[in-house]
Amino acid sequence: MRTLAKWGVVAVAVAVLCPSFALAIVPPHETIRAGSFAAFPGLDVAPTLEIYGKGARQAADLASFQRFFAHHSGEWEVRMDTRSDRPNLIEGVGIPLLPGKGNRLTRDDLKLSHAGELTIQDVESKVRAFLAEFPEVLRVAPGQLRLDETASARAGLDGQFWVIELSQVYKGVPVEGANVFFRINHGNIVQLGAEKIADVRLDTKPRISREAAFAAALGALGVGLFEKTEIVNAGQLRIYPTLPAGEAPATRFVGTPGKGYRHVLAWKLVFRREGDAATWAAVVDARSGKVLGLQDLNDYAQVTGGIYPTTNTDPEVVRGLPSANVTNGTVKVTDAGGNYTYGGGTATSTLNGKYIKMADNCGSISLSNSSTGDLAFGTSGGTDCTTPGVGGAGNTHATRSGFYHLTNINRKAATFLPTNSWLNGTLTANMNINNTCNAFWNGTTVNFYRSGGGCSNTGEIAAVFLHEWGHGMDTKSGGAASDKGTGEAVGDTFAFLETKDSCIGPNFRPGVPCTNCTTCTGVRDVKDFSLQGTKTIAKPSTVADNNGINCDRFTCPYVVNFFTAYQGPMGYEGHCESYIASSANWDLAQSLVTRYGTTAGWAAMDSIWYKSLTPSKSAYRVVSGGKCNPAATVDGCASTNWYTVFLAADDDDGNLANGTPNACRIWDAYTAHGIACGARPVCTL
């Protein structure tokens, strides 16, 4: 723990870590905080799109596309961002770039200097060559673009889907959220575009120091400068695209094309306070010292061993604990069934696994055997700190169940994203924290609470593990949902994909159904508000329906004691608004199951979902009408919206102009929830 009393040391020596959102499975508890703060609405800026259909004459008349169409046909849809006067998305027939079944290119055509597998850098050089050939299309200087390795990936079971993202950097300072991207499937560019790229005219020399910026952030929290504070990010300069003066968020830009973004130089800082689980991120104007944004980034939610398959009302079953480290002469790692090669002598496991490390607040975890090498962590009754009497005070239900479920979802994700460094590292899971009714991801660890307050132990419910781990995967895949509503829908989608249960976290509150749910005792039931449910379907126009998700039961825009927190794209409380997107995903999964059968249908949903993680940022966008308005115009047309990205992920031939295997099913599910785009495309299967 570092303190700001030693700021001179902190500013120079502190390791700067990449912050991530701390998200919870239910709304965070509102606590009394000193001070008050009003967020700067200008940071909430999104593209305004003018859509030109494939072959539309208006698109052909755009001067910057004349050569592009001449070389690559007119079979491209163009979605122009009038704020930047640049294309937010171009998608269509496909442009051969890499060898794949969508074209006739060979490896020799790439003229690589090495004989190994294609790398991200190889593909980067190819897209940069494309940018150099058609500089008038995206209109950004090559020297302002830097490869974002966390947002670029190769995905899919056969590695056919590439995402390359080049972030804008102006005079050495990153422009937050501004990038150009290329999505390549089966060798062809099927989508490309520019997200918040604009001409930057800004002095990049700050007028206030990072120390002064931290003091301003702490002051906004009502925190004294000398309170113990852990520095996560000691301060980095960023350029933030913002709304033009006088413009309200979630409204359509009507000004001169190309004049819709202005820029602010700011310090970005991340820290935690002693005794406060929140991970605070502050954006402080580097010229004026004004605090522009302040947000709790936490994502809250909530060998063999006995585990709960779904929730703590299930009979406990004994399962092999996969990828567990065992000390037996050397360190050995169990296989997917919990097996390892015993070499005689003493074998010991502390459930500090290759991918998941368990840390239980009830005590230490350790089990040894010097006769057969079998390490049976056992089963027990009770909850919280109850153990089988072996394996240490930390051998609890939560530790055993958490290790099993978290390791399995990690290994599944790695089959789709094999080069992801987070998946190949070790994640710490903190169990039996002395608190109740929630759990959270704080950017580094997943954290689960004991029972009490009418709630079960959140470390004993599979969907809570999966939801919180999903927040981490969202952040560490490079996609990082840009709003809390999307982020919560990400967590819930991971949960139901694994459990195949629409009730997210059964028995979270024993005997108490979730709000407006029929029977689900979890935190949400995505089926109730879907095409299969009995309630009003969750969509932007019904967000406040009393027979639906009824999000106006919370204040809107949703804030917690003056701090902007947990808003969906429409401004409603994020967990509530997340129903719109997660229910659309549930409907899509059911449609795929109907078309292909249970096993193949869920596998098809997995394939679309995991491949979409890196490029997607928000489930949908507000086009006009402002926030907190069920009558607002909402769609999924932005380049990083789920509907748009799903089509690229689902493509099977490097050509989006002729449909995709499940394009019509994706459209049907998302149209039912009011977040699709354009006319219904063709399904090819």
PDB file of C-alpha atoms in Angstrom, residues 374-535:
ATOM      1  CA  ASP A 374      -4.487 -39.106  -4.339  1.00  0.00           C
ATOM      2  CA  LEU A 375      -5.545 -35.663  -3.105  1.00  0.00           C
ATOM      3  CA  ALA A 376      -9.237 -35.774  -2.211  1.00  0.00           C
ATOM      4  CA  PHE A 377     -10.389 -32.347  -1.033  1.00  0.00           C
ATOM      5  CA  GLY A 378     -13.716 -33.985  -0.179  1.00  0.00           C
ATOM      6  CA  THR A 379     -17.265 -32.780   0.433  1.00  0.00           C
ATOM      7  CA  SER A 380     -19.096 -31.274   3.375  1.00  0.00           C
ATOM      8  CA  GLY A 381     -22.350 -29.784   4.538  1.00  0.00           C
ATOM      9  CA  GLY A 382     -22.797 -26.196   5.609  1.00  0.00           C
ATOM     10  CA  THR A 383     -21.654 -23.028   3.887  1.00  0.00           C
ATOM     11  CA  ASP A 384     -19.077 -20.243   4.138  1.00  0.00           C
ATOM     12  CA  CYS A 385     -16.107 -21.515   6.237  1.00  0.00           C
ATOM     13  CA  THR A 386     -17.374 -25.084   6.720  1.00  0.00           C
ATOM     14  CA  THR A 387     -14.826 -27.658   5.464  1.00  0.00           C
ATOM     15  CA  PRO A 388     -14.653 -31.456   5.174  1.00  0.00           C
ATOM     16  CA  GLY A 389     -12.078 -31.394   7.969  1.00  0.00           C
ATOM     17  CA  VAL A 390      -9.121 -31.814   5.605  1.00  0.00           C
ATOM     18  CA  GLY A 391      -7.266 -29.517   3.226  1.00  0.00           C
ATOM     19  CA  GLY A 392      -7.016 -26.578   5.580  1.00  0.00           C
ATOM     20  CA  ALA A 393      -9.468 -23.959   6.784  1.00  0.00           C
ATOM     21  CA  GLY A 394      -9.738 -22.590   3.243  1.00  0.00           C
ATOM     22  CA  ASN A 395     -10.979 -25.865   1.709  1.00  0.00           C
ATOM     23  CA  THR A 396     -14.542 -24.568   1.478  1.00  0.00           C
ATOM     24  CA  HIS A 397     -17.419 -25.093  -0.925  1.00  0.00           C
ATOM     25  CA  ALA A 398     -16.551 -21.771  -2.516  1.00  0.00           C
ATOM     26  CA  THR A 399     -12.897 -22.651  -3.055  1.00  0.00           C
ATOM     27  CA  ARG A 400     -13.587 -26.053  -4.611  1.00  0.00           C
ATOM     28  CA  SER A 401     -16.477 -24.902  -6.811  1.00  0.00           C
ATOM     29  CA  GLY A 402     -14.681 -21.746  -7.844  1.00  0.00           C
ATOM     30  CA  PHE A 403     -11.513 -23.545  -8.841  1.00  0.00           C
ATOM     31  CA  TYR A 404     -13.460 -26.024 -10.967  1.00  0.00           C
ATOM     32  CA  HIS A 405     -15.713 -23.583 -12.832  1.00  0.00           C
ATOM     33  CA  LEU A 406     -13.138 -20.835 -13.337  1.00  0.00           C
ATOM     34  CA  THR A 407     -10.524 -23.243 -14.682  1.00  0.00           C
ATOM     35  CA  ASN A 408     -12.993 -24.824 -17.103  1.00  0.00           C
ATOM     36  CA  ILE A 409     -14.204 -21.521 -18.571  1.00  0.00           C
ATOM     37  CA  ASN A 410     -10.590 -20.365 -18.890  1.00  0.00           C
ATOM     38  CA  ARG A 411      -9.632 -23.464 -20.889  1.00  0.00           C
ATOM     39  CA  LYS A 412     -12.702 -23.223 -23.113  1.00  0.00           C
ATOM     40  CA  ALA A 413     -11.968 -19.590 -23.942  1.00  0.00           C
ATOM     41  CA  ALA A 414      -8.362 -20.471 -24.779  1.00  0.00           C
ATOM     42  CA  THR A 415      -9.542 -22.747 -27.598  1.00  0.00           C
ATOM     43  CA  PHE A 416     -11.060 -19.695 -29.306  1.00  0.00           C
ATOM     44  CA  LEU A 417      -8.366 -17.193 -28.253  1.00  0.00           C
ATOM     45  CA  PRO A 418      -5.199 -19.310 -27.947  1.00  0.00           C
ATOM     46  CA  THR A 419      -2.738 -16.398 -27.928  1.00  0.00           C
ATOM     47  CA  ASN A 420      -4.536 -14.364 -25.259  1.00  0.00           C
ATOM     48  CA  SER A 421      -1.963 -13.655 -22.541  1.00  0.00           C
ATOM     49  CA  TRP A 422      -4.548 -13.214 -19.769  1.00  0.00           C
ATOM     50  CA  LEU A 423      -5.946 -16.693 -20.362  1.00  0.00           C
ATOM     51  CA  ASN A 424      -2.446 -18.136 -20.223  1.00  0.00           C
ATOM     52  CA  GLY A 425      -1.625 -16.324 -16.976  1.00  0.00           C
ATOM     53  CA  THR A 426      -2.874 -17.004 -13.445  1.00  0.00           C
ATOM     54  CA  LEU A 427      -6.021 -15.352 -12.073  1.00  0.00           C
ATOM     55  CA  THR A 428      -6.523 -14.998  -8.311  1.00  0.00           C
ATOM     56  CA  ALA A 429     -10.001 -15.707  -6.940  1.00  0.00           C
ATOM     57  CA  ASN A 430     -10.679 -14.363  -3.444  1.00  0.00           C
ATOM     58  CA  MET A 431     -13.360 -16.401  -1.676  1.00  0.00           C
ATOM     59  CA  ASN A 432     -15.440 -15.876   1.480  1.00  0.00           C
ATOM     60  CA  ILE A 433     -14.776 -12.156   1.759  1.00  0.00           C
ATOM     61  CA  ASN A 434     -16.472 -10.861   4.889  1.00  0.00           C
ATOM     62  CA  ASN A 435     -19.318  -9.077   3.117  1.00  0.00           C
ATOM     63  CA  THR A 436     -22.631 -10.151   1.614  1.00  0.00           C
ATOM     64  CA  CYS A 437     -24.901 -10.091  -1.424  1.00  0.00           C
ATOM     65  CA  ASN A 438     -22.386  -9.357  -4.172  1.00  0.00           C
ATOM     66  CA  ALA A 439     -19.162 -10.254  -5.944  1.00  0.00           C
ATOM     67  CA  PHE A 440     -16.875  -8.275  -8.223  1.00  0.00           C
ATOM     68  CA  TRP A 441     -14.034  -8.116 -10.740  1.00  0.00           C
ATOM     69  CA  ASN A 442     -11.612  -5.292  -9.914  1.00  0.00           C
ATOM     70  CA  GLY A 443      -9.361  -5.380 -12.963  1.00  0.00           C
ATOM     71  CA  THR A 444      -7.005  -7.949 -11.454  1.00  0.00           C
ATOM     72  CA  THR A 445      -8.932 -10.462  -9.343  1.00  0.00           C
ATOM     73  CA  VAL A 446     -12.407 -11.952  -8.977  1.00  0.00           C
ATOM     74  CA  ASN A 447     -13.945 -11.631  -5.511  1.00  0.00           C
ATOM     75  CA  PHE A 448     -16.841 -13.412  -3.821  1.00  0.00           C
ATOM     76  CA  TYR A 449     -18.770 -12.797  -0.589  1.00  0.00           C
ATOM     77  CA  ARG A 450     -20.052 -14.951   2.261  1.00  0.00           C
ATOM     78  CA  SER A 451     -23.706 -15.651   2.912  1.00  0.00           C
ATOM     79  CA  GLY A 452     -25.894 -13.256   4.856  1.00  0.00           C
ATOM     80  CA  GLY A 453     -28.293 -10.393   4.395  1.00  0.00           C
ATOM     81  CA  GLY A 454     -30.772 -12.721   2.694  1.00  0.00           C
ATOM     82  CA  CYS A 455     -28.200 -13.875   0.117  1.00  0.00           C
ATOM     83  CA  SER A 456     -26.305 -17.081  -0.502  1.00  0.00           C
ATOM     84  CA  ASN A 457     -22.534 -17.288  -0.560  1.00  0.00           C
ATOM     85  CA  THR A 458     -21.748 -15.897  -4.027  1.00  0.00           C
ATOM     86  CA  GLY A 459     -18.744 -18.222  -4.265  1.00  0.00           C
ATOM     87  CA  GLU A 460     -21.091 -21.202  -4.328  1.00  0.00           C
ATOM     88  CA  ILE A 461     -23.023 -20.256  -7.482  1.00  0.00           C
ATOM     89  CA  ALA A 462     -21.562 -21.098 -10.898  1.00  0.00           C
ATOM     90  CA  ALA A 463     -23.241 -18.256 -12.785  1.00  0.00           C
ATOM     91  CA  VAL A 464     -21.677 -15.705 -10.441  1.00  0.00           C
ATOM     92  CA  PHE A 465     -18.202 -17.132 -11.139  1.00  0.00           C
ATOM     93  CA  LEU A 466     -18.881 -17.078 -14.853  1.00  0.00           C
ATOM     94  CA  HIS A 467     -20.347 -13.570 -14.812  1.00  0.00           C
ATOM     95  CA  GLU A 468     -17.388 -12.069 -12.957  1.00  0.00           C
ATOM     96  CA  TRP A 469     -14.840 -13.996 -14.996  1.00  0.00           C
ATOM     97  CA  GLY A 470     -16.714 -12.728 -18.068  1.00  0.00           C
ATOM     98  CA  HIS A 471     -16.003  -9.145 -17.021  1.00  0.00           C
ATOM     99  CA  GLY A 472     -12.325 -10.020 -16.924  1.00  0.00           C
ATOM    100  CA  MET A 473     -12.441 -11.722 -20.308  1.00  0.00           C
ATOM    101  CA  ASP A 474     -14.283  -8.732 -21.755  1.00  0.00           C
ATOM    102  CA  THR A 475     -11.564  -6.388 -20.550  1.00  0.00           C
ATOM    103  CA  LYS A 476      -8.610  -8.638 -21.362  1.00  0.00           C
ATOM    104  CA  SER A 477      -9.806  -9.604 -24.861  1.00  0.00           C
ATOM    105  CA  GLY A 478      -9.329  -6.011 -26.017  1.00  0.00           C
ATOM    106  CA  GLY A 479     -13.036  -5.479 -26.482  1.00  0.00           C
ATOM    107  CA  ALA A 480     -13.796  -3.878 -23.108  1.00  0.00           C
ATOM    108  CA  ALA A 481     -17.473  -2.932 -23.199  1.00  0.00           C
ATOM    109  CA  SER A 482     -17.744   0.841 -23.266  1.00  0.00           C
ATOM    110  CA  ASP A 483     -20.766   1.082 -20.952  1.00  0.00           C
ATOM    111  CA  LYS A 484     -21.975  -0.782 -17.885  1.00  0.00           C
ATOM    112  CA  GLY A 485     -25.150  -2.103 -19.540  1.00  0.00           C
ATOM    113  CA  THR A 486     -23.132  -3.837 -22.238  1.00  0.00           C
ATOM    114  CA  GLY A 487     -20.595  -5.012 -19.673  1.00  0.00           C
ATOM    115  CA  GLU A 488     -23.275  -6.653 -17.551  1.00  0.00           C
ATOM    116  CA  ALA A 489     -24.800  -8.292 -20.628  1.00  0.00           C
ATOM    117  CA  VAL A 490     -21.347  -9.705 -21.404  1.00  0.00           C
ATOM    118  CA  GLY A 491     -21.181 -11.270 -17.946  1.00  0.00           C
ATOM    119  CA  ASP A 492     -24.693 -12.719 -18.165  1.00  0.00           C
ATOM    120  CA  THR A 493     -24.055 -14.110 -21.653  1.00  0.00           C
ATOM    121  CA  PHE A 494     -20.973 -15.983 -20.448  1.00  0.00           C
ATOM    122  CA  ALA A 495     -23.061 -17.317 -17.546  1.00  0.00           C
ATOM    123  CA  PHE A 496     -25.917 -18.733 -19.612  1.00  0.00           C
ATOM    124  CA  LEU A 497     -23.617 -20.041 -22.345  1.00  0.00           C
ATOM    125  CA  GLU A 498     -22.002 -22.327 -19.768  1.00  0.00           C
ATOM    126  CA  THR A 499     -24.957 -23.238 -17.569  1.00  0.00           C
ATOM    127  CA  LYS A 500     -27.532 -23.295 -20.424  1.00  0.00           C
ATOM    128  CA  ASP A 501     -29.816 -21.747 -17.811  1.00  0.00           C
ATOM    129  CA  SER A 502     -31.558 -18.417 -18.421  1.00  0.00           C
ATOM    130  CA  CYS A 503     -31.776 -17.831 -14.666  1.00  0.00           C
ATOM    131  CA  ILE A 504     -28.525 -16.066 -13.814  1.00  0.00           C
ATOM    132  CA  GLY A 505     -27.441 -17.429 -10.431  1.00  0.00           C
ATOM    133  CA  PRO A 506     -30.293 -19.564  -9.046  1.00  0.00           C
ATOM    134  CA  ASN A 507     -30.654 -19.233  -5.258  1.00  0.00           C
ATOM    135  CA  PHE A 508     -28.737 -15.962  -5.129  1.00  0.00           C
ATOM    136  CA  ARG A 509     -31.540 -14.812  -2.817  1.00  0.00           C
ATOM    137  CA  PRO A 510     -33.147 -18.027  -1.563  1.00  0.00           C
ATOM    138  CA  GLY A 511     -36.891 -18.039  -2.133  1.00  0.00           C
ATOM    139  CA  VAL A 512     -36.957 -14.524  -3.602  1.00  0.00           C
ATOM    140  CA  PRO A 513     -37.555 -14.178  -7.364  1.00  0.00           C
ATOM    141  CA  CYS A 514     -35.668 -11.450  -9.212  1.00  0.00           C
ATOM    142  CA  THR A 515     -37.574  -8.267 -10.116  1.00  0.00           C
ATOM    143  CA  ASN A 516     -40.562  -9.043 -12.389  1.00  0.00           C
ATOM    144  CA  CYS A 517     -39.279 -12.618 -12.801  1.00  0.00           C
ATOM    145  CA  THR A 518     -41.617 -15.580 -12.643  1.00  0.00           C
ATOM    146  CA  THR A 519     -39.677 -18.209 -10.703  1.00  0.00           C
ATOM    147  CA  CYS A 520     -35.955 -17.379 -11.014  1.00  0.00           C
ATOM    148  CA  THR A 521     -34.287 -16.763  -7.642  1.00  0.00           C
ATOM    149  CA  GLY A 522     -31.134 -15.478  -9.310  1.00  0.00           C
ATOM    150  CA  VAL A 523     -30.277 -11.883 -10.120  1.00  0.00           C
ATOM    151  CA  ARG A 524     -31.909 -11.862 -13.588  1.00  0.00           C
ATOM    152  CA  ASP A 525     -33.784 -14.208 -15.926  1.00  0.00           C
ATOM    153  CA  VAL A 526     -33.000 -13.436 -19.556  1.00  0.00           C
ATOM    154  CA  LYS A 527     -35.723 -15.796 -20.808  1.00  0.00           C
ATOM    155  CA  ASP A 528     -38.586 -13.979 -19.066  1.00  0.00           C
ATOM    156  CA  PHE A 529     -38.047 -10.892 -21.235  1.00  0.00           C
ATOM    157  CA  SER A 530     -37.217 -12.750 -24.451  1.00  0.00           C
ATOM    158  CA  LEU A 531     -39.328 -14.160 -27.274  1.00  0.00           C
ATOM    159  CA  GLN A 532     -39.785 -17.266 -25.118  1.00  0.00           C
ATOM    160  CA  GLY A 533     -40.939 -15.430 -22.013  1.00  0.00           C
ATOM    161  CA  THR A 534     -44.267 -14.233 -20.677  1.00  0.00           C
ATOM    162  CA  LYS A 535     -43.196 -10.670 -19.900  1.00  0.00           C
TER     163      LYS A 535
END
